[in-house]
PDB file of C-alpha atoms in Angstrom:
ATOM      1  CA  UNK A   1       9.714  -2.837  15.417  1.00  0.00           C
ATOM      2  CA  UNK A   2      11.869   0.202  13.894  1.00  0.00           C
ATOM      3  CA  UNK A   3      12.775  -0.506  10.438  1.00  0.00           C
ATOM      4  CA  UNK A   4      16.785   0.304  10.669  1.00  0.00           C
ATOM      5  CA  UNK A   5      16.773  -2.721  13.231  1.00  0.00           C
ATOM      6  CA  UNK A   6      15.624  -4.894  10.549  1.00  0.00           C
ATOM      7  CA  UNK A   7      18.121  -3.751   8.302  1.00  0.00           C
ATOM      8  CA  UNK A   8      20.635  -4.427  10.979  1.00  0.00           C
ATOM      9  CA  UNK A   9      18.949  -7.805  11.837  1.00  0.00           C
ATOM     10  CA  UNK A  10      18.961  -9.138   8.058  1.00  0.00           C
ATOM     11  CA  UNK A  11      22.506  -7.778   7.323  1.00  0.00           C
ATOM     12  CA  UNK A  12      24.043  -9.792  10.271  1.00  0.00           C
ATOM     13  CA  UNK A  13      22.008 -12.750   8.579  1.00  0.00           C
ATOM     14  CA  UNK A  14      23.646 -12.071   5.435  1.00  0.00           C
ATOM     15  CA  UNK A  15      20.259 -11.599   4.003  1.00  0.00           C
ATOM     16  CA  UNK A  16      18.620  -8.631   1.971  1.00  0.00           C
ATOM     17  CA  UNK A  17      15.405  -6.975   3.365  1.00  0.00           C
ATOM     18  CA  UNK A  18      12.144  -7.709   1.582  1.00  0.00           C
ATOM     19  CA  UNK A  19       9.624  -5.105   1.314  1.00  0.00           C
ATOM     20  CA  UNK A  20       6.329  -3.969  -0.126  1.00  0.00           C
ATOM     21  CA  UNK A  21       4.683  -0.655  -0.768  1.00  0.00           C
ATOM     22  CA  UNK A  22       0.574   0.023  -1.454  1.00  0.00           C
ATOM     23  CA  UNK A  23      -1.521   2.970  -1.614  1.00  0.00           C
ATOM     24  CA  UNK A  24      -4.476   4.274   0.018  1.00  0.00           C
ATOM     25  CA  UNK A  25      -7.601   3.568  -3.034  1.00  0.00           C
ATOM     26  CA  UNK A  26      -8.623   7.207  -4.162  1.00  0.00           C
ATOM     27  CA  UNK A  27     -12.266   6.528  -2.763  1.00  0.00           C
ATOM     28  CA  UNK A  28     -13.155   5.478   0.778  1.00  0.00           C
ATOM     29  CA  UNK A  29     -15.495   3.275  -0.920  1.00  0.00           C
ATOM     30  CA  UNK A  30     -12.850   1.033  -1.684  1.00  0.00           C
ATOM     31  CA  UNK A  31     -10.620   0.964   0.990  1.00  0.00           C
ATOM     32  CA  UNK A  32     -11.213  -2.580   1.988  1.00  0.00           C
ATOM     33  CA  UNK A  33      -9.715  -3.388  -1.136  1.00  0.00           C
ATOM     34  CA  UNK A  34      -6.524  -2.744   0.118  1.00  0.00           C
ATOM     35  CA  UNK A  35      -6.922  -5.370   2.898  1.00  0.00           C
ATOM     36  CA  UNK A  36      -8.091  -7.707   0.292  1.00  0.00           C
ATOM     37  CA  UNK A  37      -4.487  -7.383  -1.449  1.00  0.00           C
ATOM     38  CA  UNK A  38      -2.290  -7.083   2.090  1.00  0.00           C
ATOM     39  CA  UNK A  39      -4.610 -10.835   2.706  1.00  0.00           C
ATOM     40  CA  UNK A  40      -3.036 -12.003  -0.693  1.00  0.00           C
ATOM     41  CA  UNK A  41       0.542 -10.166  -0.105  1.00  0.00           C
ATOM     42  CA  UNK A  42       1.243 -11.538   3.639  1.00  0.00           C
ATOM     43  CA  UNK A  43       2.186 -14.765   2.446  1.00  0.00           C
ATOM     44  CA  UNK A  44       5.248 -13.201   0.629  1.00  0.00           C
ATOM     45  CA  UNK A  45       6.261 -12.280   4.593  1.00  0.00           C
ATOM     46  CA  UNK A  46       7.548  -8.528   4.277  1.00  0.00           C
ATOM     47  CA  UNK A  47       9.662  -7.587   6.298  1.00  0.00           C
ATOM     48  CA  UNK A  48       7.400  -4.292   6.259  1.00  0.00           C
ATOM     49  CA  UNK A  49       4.802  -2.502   3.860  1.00  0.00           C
ATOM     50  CA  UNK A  50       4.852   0.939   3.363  1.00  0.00           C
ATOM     51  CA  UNK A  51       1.610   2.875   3.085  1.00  0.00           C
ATOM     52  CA  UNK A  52       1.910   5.871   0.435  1.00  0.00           C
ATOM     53  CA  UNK A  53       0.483   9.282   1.302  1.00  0.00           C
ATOM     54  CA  UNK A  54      -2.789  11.048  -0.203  1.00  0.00           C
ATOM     55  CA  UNK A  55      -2.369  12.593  -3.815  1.00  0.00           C
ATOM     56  CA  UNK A  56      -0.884  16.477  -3.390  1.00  0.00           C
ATOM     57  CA  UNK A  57      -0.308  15.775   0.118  1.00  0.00           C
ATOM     58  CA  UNK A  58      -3.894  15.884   1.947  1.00  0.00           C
ATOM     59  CA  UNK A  59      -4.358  15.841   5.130  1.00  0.00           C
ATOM     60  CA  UNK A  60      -8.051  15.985   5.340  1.00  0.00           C
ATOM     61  CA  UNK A  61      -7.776  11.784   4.499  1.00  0.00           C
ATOM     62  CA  UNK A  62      -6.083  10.127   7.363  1.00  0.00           C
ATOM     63  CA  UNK A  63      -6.339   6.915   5.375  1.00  0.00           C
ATOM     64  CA  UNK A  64      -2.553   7.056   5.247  1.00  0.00           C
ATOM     65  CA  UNK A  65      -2.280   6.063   9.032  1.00  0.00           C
ATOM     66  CA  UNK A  66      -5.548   4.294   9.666  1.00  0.00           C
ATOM     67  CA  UNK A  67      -4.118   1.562   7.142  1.00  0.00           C
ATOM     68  CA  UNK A  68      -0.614   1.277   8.355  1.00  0.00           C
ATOM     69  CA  UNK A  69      -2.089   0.894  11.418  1.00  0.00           C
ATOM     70  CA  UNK A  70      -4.443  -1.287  10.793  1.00  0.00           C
ATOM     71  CA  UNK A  71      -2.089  -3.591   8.755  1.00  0.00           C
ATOM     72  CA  UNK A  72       0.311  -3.421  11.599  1.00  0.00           C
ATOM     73  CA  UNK A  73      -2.456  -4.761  14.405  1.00  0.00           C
ATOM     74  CA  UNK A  74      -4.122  -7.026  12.152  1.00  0.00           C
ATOM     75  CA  UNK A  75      -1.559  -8.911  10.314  1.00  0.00           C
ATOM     76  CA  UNK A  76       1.449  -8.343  12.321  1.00  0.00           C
ATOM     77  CA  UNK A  77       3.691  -7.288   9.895  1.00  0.00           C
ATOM     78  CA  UNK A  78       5.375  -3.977  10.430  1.00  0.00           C
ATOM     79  CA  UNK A  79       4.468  -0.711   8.414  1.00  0.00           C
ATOM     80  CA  UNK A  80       5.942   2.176   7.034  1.00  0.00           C
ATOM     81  CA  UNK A  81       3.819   5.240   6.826  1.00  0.00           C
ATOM     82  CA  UNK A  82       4.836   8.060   4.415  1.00  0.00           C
ATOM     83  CA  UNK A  83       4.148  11.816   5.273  1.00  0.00           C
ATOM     84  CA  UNK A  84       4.452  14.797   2.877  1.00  0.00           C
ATOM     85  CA  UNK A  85       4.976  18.467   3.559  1.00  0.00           C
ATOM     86  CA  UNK A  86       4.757  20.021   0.463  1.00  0.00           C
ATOM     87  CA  UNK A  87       1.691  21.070   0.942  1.00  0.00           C
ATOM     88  CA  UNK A  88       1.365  20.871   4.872  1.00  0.00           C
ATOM     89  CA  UNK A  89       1.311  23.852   7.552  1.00  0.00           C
ATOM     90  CA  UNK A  90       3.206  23.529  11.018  1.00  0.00           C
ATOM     91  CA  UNK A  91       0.490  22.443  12.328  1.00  0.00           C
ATOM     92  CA  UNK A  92      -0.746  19.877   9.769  1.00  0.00           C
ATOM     93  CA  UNK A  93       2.545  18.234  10.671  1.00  0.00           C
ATOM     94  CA  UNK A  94       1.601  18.111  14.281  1.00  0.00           C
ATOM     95  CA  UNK A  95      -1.254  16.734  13.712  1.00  0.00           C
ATOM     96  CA  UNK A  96      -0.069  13.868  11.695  1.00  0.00           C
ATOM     97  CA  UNK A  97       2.603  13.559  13.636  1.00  0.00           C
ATOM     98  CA  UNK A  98       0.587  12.701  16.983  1.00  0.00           C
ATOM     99  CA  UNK A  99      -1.887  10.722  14.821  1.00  0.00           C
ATOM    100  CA  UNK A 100       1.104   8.466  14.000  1.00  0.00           C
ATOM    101  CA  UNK A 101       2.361   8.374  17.193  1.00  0.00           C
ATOM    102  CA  UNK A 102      -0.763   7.468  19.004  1.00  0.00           C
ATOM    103  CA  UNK A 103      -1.866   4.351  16.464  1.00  0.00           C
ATOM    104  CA  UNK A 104       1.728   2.835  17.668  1.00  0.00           C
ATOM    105  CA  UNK A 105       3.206   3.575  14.186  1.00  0.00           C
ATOM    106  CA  UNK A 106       6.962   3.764  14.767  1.00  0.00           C
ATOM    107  CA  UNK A 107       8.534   4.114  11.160  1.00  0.00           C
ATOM    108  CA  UNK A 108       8.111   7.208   9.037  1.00  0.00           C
ATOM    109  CA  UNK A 109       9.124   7.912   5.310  1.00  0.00           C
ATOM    110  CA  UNK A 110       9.757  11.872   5.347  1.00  0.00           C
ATOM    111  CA  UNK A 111       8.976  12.825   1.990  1.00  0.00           C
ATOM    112  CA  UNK A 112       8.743  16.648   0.070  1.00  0.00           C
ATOM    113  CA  UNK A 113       5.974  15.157  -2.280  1.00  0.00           C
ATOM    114  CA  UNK A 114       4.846  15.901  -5.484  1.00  0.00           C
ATOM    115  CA  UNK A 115       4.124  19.492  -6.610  1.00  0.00           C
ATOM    116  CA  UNK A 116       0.376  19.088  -8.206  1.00  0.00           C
ATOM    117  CA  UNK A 117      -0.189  21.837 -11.197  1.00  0.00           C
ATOM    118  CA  UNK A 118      -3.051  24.059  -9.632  1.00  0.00           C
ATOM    119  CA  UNK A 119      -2.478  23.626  -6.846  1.00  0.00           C
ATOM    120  CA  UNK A 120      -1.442  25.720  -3.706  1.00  0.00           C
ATOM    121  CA  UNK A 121       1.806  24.807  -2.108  1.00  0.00           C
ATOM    122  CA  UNK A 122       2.029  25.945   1.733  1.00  0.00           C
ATOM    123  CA  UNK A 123       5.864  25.978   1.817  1.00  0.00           C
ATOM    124  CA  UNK A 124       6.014  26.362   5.419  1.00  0.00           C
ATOM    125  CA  UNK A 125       8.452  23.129   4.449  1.00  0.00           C
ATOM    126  CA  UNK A 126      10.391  23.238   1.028  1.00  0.00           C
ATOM    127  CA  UNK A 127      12.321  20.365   1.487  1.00  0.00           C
ATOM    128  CA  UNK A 128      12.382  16.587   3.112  1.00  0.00           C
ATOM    129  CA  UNK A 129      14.856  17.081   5.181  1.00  0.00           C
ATOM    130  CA  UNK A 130      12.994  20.401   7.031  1.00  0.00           C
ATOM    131  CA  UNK A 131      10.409  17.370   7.409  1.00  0.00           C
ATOM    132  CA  UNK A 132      12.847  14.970   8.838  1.00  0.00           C
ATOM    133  CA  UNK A 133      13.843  17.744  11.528  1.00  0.00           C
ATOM    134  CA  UNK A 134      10.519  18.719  12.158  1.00  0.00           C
ATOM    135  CA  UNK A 135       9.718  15.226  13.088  1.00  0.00           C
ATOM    136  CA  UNK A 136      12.493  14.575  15.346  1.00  0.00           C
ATOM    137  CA  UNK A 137      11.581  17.611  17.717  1.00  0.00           C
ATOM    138  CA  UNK A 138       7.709  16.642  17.505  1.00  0.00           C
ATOM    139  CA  UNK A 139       8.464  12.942  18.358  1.00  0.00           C
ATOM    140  CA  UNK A 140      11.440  13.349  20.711  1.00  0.00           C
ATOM    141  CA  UNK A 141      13.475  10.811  18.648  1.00  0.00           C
ATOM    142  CA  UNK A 142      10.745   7.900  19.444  1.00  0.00           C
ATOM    143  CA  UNK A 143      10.119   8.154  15.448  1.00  0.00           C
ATOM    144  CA  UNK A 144      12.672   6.452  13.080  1.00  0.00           C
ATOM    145  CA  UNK A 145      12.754   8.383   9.864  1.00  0.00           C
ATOM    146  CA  UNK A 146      13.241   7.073   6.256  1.00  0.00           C
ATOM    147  CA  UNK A 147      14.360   8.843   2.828  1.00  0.00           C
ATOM    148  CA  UNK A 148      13.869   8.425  -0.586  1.00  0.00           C
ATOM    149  CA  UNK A 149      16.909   8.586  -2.852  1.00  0.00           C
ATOM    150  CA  UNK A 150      16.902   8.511  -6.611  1.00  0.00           C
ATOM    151  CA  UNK A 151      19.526   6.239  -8.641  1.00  0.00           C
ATOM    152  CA  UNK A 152      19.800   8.872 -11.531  1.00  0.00           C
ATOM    153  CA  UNK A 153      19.223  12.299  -9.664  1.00  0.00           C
ATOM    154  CA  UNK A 154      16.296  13.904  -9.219  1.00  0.00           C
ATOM    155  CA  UNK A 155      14.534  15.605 -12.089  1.00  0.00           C
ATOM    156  CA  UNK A 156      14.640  19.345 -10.338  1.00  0.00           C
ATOM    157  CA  UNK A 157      17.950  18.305  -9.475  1.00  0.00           C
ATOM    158  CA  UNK A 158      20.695  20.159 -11.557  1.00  0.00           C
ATOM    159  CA  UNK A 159      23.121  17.442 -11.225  1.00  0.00           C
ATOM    160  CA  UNK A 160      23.603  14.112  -9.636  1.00  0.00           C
ATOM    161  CA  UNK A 161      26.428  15.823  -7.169  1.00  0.00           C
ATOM    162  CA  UNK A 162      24.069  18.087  -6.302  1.00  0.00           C
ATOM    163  CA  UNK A 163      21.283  15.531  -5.887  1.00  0.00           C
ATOM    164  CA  UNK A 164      23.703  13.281  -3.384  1.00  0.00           C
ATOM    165  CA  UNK A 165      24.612  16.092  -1.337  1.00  0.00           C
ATOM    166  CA  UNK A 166      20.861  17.015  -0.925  1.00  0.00           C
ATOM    167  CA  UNK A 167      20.937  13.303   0.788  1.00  0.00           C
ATOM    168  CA  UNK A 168      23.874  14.005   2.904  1.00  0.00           C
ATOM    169  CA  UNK A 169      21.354  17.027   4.173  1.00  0.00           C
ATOM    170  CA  UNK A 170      18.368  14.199   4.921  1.00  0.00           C
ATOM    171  CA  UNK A 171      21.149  11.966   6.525  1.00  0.00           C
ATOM    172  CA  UNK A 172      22.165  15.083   9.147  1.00  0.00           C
ATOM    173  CA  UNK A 173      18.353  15.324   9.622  1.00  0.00           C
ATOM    174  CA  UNK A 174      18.035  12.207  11.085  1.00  0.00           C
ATOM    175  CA  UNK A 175      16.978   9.707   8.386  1.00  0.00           C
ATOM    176  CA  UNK A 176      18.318   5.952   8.485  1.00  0.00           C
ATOM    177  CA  UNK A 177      17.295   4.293   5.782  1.00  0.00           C
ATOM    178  CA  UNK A 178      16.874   4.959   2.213  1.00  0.00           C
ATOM    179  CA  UNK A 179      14.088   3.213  -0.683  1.00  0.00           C
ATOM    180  CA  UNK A 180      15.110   4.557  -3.950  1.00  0.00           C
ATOM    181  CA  UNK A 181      13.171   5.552  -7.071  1.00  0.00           C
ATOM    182  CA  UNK A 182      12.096   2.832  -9.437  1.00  0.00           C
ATOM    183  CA  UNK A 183      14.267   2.192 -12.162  1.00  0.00           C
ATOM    184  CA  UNK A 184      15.019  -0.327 -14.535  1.00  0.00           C
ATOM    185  CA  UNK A 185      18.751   0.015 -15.465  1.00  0.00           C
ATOM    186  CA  UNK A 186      20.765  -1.856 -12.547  1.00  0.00           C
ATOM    187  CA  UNK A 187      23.939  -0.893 -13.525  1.00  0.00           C
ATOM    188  CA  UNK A 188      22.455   3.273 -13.045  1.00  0.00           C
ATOM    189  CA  UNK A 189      21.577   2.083  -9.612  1.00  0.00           C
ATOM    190  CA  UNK A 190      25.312   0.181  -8.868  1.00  0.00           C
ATOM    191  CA  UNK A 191      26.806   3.182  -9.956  1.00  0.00           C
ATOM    192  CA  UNK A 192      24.607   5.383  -7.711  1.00  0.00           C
ATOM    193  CA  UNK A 193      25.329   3.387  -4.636  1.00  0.00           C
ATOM    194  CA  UNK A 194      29.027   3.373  -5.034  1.00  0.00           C
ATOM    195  CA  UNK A 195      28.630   7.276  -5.483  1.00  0.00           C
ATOM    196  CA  UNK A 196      26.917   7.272  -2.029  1.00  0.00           C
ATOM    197  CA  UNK A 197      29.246   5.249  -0.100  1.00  0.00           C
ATOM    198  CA  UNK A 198      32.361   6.650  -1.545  1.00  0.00           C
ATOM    199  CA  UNK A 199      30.700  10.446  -0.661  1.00  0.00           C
ATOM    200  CA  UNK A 200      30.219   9.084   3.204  1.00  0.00           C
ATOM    201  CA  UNK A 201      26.664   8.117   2.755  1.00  0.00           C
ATOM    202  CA  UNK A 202      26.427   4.236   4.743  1.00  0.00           C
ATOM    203  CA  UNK A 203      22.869   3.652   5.813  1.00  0.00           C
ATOM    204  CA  UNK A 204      21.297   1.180   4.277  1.00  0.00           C
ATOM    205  CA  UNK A 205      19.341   1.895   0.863  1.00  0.00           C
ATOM    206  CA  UNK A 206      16.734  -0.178  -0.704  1.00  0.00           C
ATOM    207  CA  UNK A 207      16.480  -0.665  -4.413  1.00  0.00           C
ATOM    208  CA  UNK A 208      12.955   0.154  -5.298  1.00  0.00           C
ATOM    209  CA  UNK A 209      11.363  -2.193  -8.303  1.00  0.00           C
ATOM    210  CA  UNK A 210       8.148  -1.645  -9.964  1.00  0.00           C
ATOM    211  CA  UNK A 211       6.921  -4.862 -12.429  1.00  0.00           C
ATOM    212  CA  UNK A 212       5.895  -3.207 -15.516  1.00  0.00           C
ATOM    213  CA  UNK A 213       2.803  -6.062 -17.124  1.00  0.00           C
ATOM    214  CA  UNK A 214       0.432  -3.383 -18.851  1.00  0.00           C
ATOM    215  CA  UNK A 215       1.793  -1.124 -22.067  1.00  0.00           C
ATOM    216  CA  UNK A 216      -0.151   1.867 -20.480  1.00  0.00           C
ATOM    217  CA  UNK A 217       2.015   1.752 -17.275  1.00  0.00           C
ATOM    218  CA  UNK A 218       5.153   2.502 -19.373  1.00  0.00           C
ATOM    219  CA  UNK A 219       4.654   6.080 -20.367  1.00  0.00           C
ATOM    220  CA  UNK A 220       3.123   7.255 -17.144  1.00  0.00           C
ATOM    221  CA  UNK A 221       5.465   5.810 -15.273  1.00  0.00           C
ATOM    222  CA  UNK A 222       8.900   6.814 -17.035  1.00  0.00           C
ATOM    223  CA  UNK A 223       7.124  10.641 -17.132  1.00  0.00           C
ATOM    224  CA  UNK A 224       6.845  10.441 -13.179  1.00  0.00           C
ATOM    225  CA  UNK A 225      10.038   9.132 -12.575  1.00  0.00           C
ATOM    226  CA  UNK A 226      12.696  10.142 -15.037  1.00  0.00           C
ATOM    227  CA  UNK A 227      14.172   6.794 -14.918  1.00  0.00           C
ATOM    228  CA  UNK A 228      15.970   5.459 -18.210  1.00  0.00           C
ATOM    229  CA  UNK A 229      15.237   2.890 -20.220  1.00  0.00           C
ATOM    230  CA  UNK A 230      17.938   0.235 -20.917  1.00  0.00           C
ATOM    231  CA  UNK A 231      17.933  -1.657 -24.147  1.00  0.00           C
ATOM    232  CA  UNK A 232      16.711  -5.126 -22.895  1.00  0.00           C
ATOM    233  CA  UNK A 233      13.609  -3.117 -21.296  1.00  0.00           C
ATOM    234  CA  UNK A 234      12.565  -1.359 -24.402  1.00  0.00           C
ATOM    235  CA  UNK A 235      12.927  -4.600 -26.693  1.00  0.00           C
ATOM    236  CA  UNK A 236      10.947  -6.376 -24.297  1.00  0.00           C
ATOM    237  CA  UNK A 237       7.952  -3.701 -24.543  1.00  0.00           C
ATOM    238  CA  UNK A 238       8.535  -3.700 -28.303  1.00  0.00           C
ATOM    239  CA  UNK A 239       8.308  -7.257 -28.776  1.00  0.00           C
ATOM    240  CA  UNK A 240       5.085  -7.582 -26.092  1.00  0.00           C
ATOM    241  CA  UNK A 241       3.408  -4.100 -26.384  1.00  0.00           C
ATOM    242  CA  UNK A 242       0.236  -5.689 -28.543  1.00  0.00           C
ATOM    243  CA  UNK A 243       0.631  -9.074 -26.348  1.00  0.00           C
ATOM    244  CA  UNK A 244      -1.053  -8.638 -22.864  1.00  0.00           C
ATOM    245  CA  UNK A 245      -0.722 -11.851 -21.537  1.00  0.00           C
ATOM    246  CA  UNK A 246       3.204 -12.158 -23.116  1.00  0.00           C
ATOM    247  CA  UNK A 247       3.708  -8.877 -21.453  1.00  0.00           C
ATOM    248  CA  UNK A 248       2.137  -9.564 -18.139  1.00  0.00           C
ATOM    249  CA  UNK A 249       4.595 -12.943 -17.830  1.00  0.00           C
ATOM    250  CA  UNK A 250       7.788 -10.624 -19.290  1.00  0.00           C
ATOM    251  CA  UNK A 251       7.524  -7.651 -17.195  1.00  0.00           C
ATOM    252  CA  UNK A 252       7.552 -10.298 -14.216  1.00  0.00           C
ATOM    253  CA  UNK A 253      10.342 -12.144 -15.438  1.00  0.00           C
ATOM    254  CA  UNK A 254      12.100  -8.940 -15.836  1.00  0.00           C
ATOM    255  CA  UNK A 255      11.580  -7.270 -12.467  1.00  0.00           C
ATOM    256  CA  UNK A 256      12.653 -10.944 -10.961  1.00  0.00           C
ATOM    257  CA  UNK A 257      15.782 -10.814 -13.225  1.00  0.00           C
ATOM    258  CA  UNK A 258      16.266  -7.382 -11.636  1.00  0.00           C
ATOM    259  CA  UNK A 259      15.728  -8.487  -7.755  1.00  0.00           C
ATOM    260  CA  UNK A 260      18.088 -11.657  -7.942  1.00  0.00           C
ATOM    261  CA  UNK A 261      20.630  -9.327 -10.309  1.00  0.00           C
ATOM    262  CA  UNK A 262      20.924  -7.023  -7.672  1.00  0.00           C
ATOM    263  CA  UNK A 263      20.622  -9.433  -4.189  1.00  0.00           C
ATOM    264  CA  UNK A 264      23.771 -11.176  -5.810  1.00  0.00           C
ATOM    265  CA  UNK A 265      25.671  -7.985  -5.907  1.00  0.00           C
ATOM    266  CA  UNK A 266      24.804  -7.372  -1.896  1.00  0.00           C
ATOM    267  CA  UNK A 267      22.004  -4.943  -2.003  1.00  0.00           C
ATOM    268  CA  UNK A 268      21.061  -3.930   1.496  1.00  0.00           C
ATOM    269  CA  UNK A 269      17.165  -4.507   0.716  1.00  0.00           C
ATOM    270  CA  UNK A 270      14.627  -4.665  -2.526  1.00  0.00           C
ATOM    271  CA  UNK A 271      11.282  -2.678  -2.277  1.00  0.00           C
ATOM    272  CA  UNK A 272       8.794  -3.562  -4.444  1.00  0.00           C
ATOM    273  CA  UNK A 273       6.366  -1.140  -5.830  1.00  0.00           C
ATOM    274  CA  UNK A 274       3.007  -3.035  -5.946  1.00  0.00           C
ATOM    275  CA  UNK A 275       0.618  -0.708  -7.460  1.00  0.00           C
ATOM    276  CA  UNK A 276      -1.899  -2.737  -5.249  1.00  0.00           C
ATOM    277  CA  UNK A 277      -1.481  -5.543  -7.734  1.00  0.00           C
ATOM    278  CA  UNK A 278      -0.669  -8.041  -5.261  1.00  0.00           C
ATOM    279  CA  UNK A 279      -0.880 -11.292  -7.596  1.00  0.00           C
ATOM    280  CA  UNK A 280       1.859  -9.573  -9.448  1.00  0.00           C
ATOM    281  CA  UNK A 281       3.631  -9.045  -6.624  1.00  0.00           C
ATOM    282  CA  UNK A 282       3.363 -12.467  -5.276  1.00  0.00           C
ATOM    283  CA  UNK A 283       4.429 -13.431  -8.582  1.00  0.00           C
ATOM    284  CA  UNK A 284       7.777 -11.439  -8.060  1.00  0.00           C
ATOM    285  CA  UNK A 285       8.529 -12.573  -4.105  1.00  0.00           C
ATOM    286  CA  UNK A 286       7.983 -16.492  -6.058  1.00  0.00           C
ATOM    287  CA  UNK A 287      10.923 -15.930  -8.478  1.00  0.00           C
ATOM    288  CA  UNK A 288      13.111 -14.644  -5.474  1.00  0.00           C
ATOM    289  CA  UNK A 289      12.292 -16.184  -2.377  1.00  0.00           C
ATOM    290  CA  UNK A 290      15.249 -18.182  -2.297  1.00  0.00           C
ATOM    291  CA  UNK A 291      17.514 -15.794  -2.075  1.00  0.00           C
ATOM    292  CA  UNK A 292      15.463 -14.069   0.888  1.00  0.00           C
TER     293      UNK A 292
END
């Protein structure tokens, strides 16, 4: 099923859209692991689980589709596979492209992807939104495209007005539906979306929500995303950081906090990050579910 008609599907319902994303393990040795934790997260019902792409944007792992389509045939739940350019030819593209297209996966998340020091960067596509368009010739429109968005700008952005009308570009490319960056502050995310809508910007956008339940997670993740830290977030790490188990239980009451917070204000969707911890993400769907 294409992802924008579930958006449209859940809105008429008056419901938000539930989603999951996981990642390919790093070694093919483990890849059944990530079956192991879709077996554990299907009984939260997605409404669809994204599948990330490769560190730096390799194409030389196909994992990326294999699992999405895998997760698709086998547990019937609809998938979202991302694809990077960065550091992807013309042709790379094409190939992915027709990969995706011939394993019946209908939903694409058009990303730039990260820029990895040392490494080389192809360039034949600098931006998502060249992505987006390249995708819509190669597929003929059968594709539906998402975006990612980011709540407080992106950090090579110079501004947040210049950040939104960089969206505006991936909207005009073709892209329906947005997951944002992880963050923590929901009223930097409220503010963001009525920036959005007010600048013309209506498809739906999905507020992406990563549990935080190790002290080692923190740093790593603020330095990859930028995203701030609001005062009841950093007093909760203060008063837990040398408390595992008091940590694990806060982080998840905070992220739940967070998803109910921001279904009660109307969000279109939440997306949680899972970080293939799927117990945690259970854990999450538990505090929530009736609201879903």
């Amino acid at each position: 099923m294409k992802i924008p008609e579930i958006y449209k599907k859940k809105r008429a319902e008056g419901k938000p859209v539930f989603s999951l994303e996981v990642f390919p393990p790093k070694r093919k040795s483990n890849r059944d692991s990530i079956y192991e934790a879709v077996e554990i997260l299907k009984v939260t019902e997605p409404d669809f689980i994204s599948v990330t792409y490769g560190a730096g944007g390799s194409v030389a792992d196909f994992s990326t589709c294999e699992i999405a389509s895998n997760i698709k045939k086998e547990y019937k739940i609809e998938t979202l596979a991302h694809l990077t350019c960065i550091n992807s030819s013309q042709e790379d593209v094409k190939t992915m492209i027709q990969m995706l297209r011939d394993a019946k996966i209908e939903n694409i998340m058009a990303l730039r992807g990260d820029i990895v020091p040392g490494e080389d960067i192809k360039r034949e596509f600098a931006h998502a939104n060249e992505l987006a368009i390249e995708i819509q010739r190669k597929s003929r429109g059968e594709l539906e495209i998402m975006g990612a968005c980011y709540p407080e700008g992106h950090y090579e952005a110079n501004s947040l007005e210049e950040d939104i009308q960089n969206l505006k570009y991936k909207i005009g490319a073709g892209v329906r539906v947005l997951i944002s960056q992880l963050f923590f502050d929901n009223y930097k995310f409220c503010s963001f979306l009525e920036r959005v809508r007010e600048d013309g910007i209506h498809v739906p956008i999905s507020a992406g929500i990563m549990p935080i339940v190790k002290a080692k997670q923190i740093e790593k993740t603020v330095q990859l995303s930028g995203a701030s830290l609001p005062h009841d977030f950093t007093e909760m790490i203060a008063r837990y950081q040398h408390e595992p188990k008091a940590l694990y239980e806060a982080g998840i009451e905070y992220a739940v906090g967070q998803c109910r917070d921001l279904i009660a204000r109307g969000v279109d969707g939440v997306h949680i990050y899972t970080m293939n911890d799927p117990k945690v993400a259970v854990r999450v769907h538990e505090g929530i579910k009736d609201l879903l």
